[in-house]
mmCIF file of C-alpha atoms in Angstrom:
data_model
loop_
_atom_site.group_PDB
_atom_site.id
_atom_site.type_symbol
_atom_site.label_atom_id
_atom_site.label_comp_id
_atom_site.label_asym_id
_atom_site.label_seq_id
_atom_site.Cartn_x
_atom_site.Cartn_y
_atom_site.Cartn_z
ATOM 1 C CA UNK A 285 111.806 -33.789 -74.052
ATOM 2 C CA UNK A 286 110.017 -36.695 -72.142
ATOM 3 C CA UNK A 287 110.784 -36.917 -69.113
ATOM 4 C CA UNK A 288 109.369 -40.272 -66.986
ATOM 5 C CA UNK A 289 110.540 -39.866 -63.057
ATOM 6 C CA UNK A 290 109.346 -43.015 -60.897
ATOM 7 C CA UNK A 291 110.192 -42.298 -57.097
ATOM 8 C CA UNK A 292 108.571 -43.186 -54.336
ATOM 9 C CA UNK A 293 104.919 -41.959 -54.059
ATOM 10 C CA UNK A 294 105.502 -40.431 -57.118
ATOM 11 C CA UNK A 295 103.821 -41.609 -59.645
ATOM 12 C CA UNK A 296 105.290 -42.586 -63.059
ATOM 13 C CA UNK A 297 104.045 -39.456 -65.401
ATOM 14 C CA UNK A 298 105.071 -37.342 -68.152
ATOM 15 C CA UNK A 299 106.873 -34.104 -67.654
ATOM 16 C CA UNK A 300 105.671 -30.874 -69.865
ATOM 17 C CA UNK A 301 107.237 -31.139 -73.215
ATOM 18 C CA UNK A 302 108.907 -27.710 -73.903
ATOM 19 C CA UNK A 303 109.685 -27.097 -77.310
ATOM 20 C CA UNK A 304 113.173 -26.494 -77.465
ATOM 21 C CA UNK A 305 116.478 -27.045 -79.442
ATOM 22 C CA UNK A 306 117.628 -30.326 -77.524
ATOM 23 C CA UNK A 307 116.974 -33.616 -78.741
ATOM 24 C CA UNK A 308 114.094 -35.562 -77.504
ATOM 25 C CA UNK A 309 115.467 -37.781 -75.087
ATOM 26 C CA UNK A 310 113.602 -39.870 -72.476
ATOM 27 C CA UNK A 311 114.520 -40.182 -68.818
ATOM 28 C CA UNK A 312 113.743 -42.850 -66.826
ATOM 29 C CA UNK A 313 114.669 -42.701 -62.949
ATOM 30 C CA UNK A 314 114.219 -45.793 -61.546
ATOM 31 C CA UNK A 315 115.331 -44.805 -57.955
ATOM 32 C CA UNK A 316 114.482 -41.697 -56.133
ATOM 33 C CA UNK A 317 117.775 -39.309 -55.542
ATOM 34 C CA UNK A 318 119.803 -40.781 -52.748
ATOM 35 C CA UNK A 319 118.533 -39.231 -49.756
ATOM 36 C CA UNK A 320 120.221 -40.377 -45.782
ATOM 37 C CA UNK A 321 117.370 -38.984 -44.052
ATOM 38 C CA UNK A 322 120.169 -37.766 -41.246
ATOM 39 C CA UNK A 323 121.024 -33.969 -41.130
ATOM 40 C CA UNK A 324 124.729 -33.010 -42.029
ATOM 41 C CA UNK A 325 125.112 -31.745 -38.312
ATOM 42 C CA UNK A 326 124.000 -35.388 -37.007
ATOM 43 C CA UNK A 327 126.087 -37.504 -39.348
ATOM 44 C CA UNK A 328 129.222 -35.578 -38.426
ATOM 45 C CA UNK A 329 128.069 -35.567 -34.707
ATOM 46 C CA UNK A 330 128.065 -39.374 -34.429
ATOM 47 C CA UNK A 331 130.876 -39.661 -36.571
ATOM 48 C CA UNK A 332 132.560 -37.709 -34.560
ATOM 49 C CA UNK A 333 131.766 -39.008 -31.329
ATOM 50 C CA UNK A 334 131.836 -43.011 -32.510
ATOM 51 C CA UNK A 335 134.002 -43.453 -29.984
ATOM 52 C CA UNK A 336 132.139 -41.940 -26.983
ATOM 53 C CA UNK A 337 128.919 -44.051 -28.452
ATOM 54 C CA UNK A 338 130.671 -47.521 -28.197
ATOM 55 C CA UNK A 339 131.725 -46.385 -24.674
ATOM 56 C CA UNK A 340 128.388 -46.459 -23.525
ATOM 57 C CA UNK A 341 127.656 -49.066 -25.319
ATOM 58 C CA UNK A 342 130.435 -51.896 -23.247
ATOM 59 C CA UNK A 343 130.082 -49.821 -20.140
ATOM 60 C CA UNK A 344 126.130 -51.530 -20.266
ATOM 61 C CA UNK A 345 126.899 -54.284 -21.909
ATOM 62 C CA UNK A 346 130.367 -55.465 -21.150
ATOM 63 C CA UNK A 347 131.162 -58.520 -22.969
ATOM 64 C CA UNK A 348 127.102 -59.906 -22.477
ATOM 65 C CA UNK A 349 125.828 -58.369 -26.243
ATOM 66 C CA UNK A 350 126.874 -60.452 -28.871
ATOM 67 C CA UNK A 351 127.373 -64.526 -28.715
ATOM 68 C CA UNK A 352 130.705 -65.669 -29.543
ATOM 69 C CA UNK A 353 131.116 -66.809 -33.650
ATOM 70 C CA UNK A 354 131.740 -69.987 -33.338
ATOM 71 C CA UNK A 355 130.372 -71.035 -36.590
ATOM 72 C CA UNK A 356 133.727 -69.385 -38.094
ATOM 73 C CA UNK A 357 135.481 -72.365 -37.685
ATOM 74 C CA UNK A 358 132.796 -74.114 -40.293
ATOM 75 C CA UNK A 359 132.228 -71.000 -42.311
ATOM 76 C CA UNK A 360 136.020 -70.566 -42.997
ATOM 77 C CA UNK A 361 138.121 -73.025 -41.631
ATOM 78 C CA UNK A 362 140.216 -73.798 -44.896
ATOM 79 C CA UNK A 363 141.556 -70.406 -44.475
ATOM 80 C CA UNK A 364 143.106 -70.782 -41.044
ATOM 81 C CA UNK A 365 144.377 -74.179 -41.579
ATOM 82 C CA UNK A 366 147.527 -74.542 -42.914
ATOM 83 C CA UNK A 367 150.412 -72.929 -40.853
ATOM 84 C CA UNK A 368 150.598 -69.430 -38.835
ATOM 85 C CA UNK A 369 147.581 -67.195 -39.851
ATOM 86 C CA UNK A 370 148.333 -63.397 -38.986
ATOM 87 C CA UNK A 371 144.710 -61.651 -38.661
ATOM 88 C CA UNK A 372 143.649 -58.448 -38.268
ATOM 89 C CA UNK A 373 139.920 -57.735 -36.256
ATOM 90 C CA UNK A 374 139.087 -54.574 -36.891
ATOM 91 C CA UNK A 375 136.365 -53.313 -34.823
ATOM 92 C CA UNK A 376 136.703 -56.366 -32.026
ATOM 93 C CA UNK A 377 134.393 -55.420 -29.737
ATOM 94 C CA UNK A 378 134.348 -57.938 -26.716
ATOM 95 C CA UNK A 379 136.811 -60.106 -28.432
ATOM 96 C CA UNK A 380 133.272 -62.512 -29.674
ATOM 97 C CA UNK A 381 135.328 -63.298 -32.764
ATOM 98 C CA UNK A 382 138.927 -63.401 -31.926
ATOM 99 C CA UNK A 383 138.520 -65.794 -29.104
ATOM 100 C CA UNK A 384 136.862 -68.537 -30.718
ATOM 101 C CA UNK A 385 139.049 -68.421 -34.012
ATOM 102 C CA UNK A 386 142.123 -68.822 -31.315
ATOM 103 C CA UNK A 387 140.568 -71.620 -29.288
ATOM 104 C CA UNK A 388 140.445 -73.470 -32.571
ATOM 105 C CA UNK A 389 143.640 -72.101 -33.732
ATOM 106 C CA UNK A 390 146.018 -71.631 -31.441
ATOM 107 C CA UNK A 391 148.889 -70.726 -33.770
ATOM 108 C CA UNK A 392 146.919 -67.839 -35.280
ATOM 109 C CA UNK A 393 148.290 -64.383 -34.438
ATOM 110 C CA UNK A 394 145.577 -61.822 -34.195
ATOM 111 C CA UNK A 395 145.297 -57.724 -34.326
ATOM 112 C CA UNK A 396 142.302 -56.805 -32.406
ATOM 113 C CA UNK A 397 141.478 -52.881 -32.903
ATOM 114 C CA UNK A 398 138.427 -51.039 -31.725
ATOM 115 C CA UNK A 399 136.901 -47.560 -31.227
ATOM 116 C CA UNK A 400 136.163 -48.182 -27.500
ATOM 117 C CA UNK A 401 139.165 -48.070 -24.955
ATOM 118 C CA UNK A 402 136.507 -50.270 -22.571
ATOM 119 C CA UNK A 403 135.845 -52.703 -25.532
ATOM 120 C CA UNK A 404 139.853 -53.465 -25.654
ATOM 121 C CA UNK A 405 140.159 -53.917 -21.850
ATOM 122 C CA UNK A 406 137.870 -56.656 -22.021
ATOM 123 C CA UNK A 407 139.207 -58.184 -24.341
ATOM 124 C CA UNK A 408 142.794 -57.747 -22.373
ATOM 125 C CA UNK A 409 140.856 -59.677 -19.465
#
């Protein structure tokens, strides 16, 4: 069996050819095994605490972070026009989105959801 493995620093090479019963096939892994890098125990940790995370996050930053999208109205402005649009923003943060689409838009109806209780008072202000 040849077997050709190509990951990173590994260089492309034969493996030992065993006689056996199998057929001779020939592997050829293009991309090394999918690997996260991030133990189990801190995946699930800041999955877990997302919402503790984006907290912290708008407690620092209130509403300061990210620029409003106001290119949205260029980008995608053929699908708002043309009678009441009913939205959903899911993961609103600040509100940088929603608030710009309704300035242009003002008989769009959006659902703003996000992890962070402090993220949804702002946008509330």
């Amino acid at each position: 069996m040849l077997d050709l493995t190509c990951c990173t620093n590994t260089p492309l090479r034969p493996k030992s050819m065993a006689a056996s019963s199998e057929a001779h096939t020939q592997t050829l892994e293009i991309y090394p095994k999918k690997v996260s890098g991030v133990s189990p125990f801190w995946r699930d940790k800041y999955e877990r605490e997302t919402k503790r995370y984006w907290d912290v996050f708008y407690r620092r930053h209130k509403d300061k972070f990210f620029k409003d999208r106001h290119y949205l109205d260029k980008e995608w402005g053929d699908h708002f026009s043309g009678g009441r649009k009913v939205i959903l923003e899911a993961g609103c943060g600040a509100g940088n989105t929603i608030f710009p689409v309704i300035a242009s838009y003002p008989d769009a109806f959006v659902y703003a959801c996000d992890f962070s209780p402090r993220a949804i008072d702002l946008v509330k202000v």
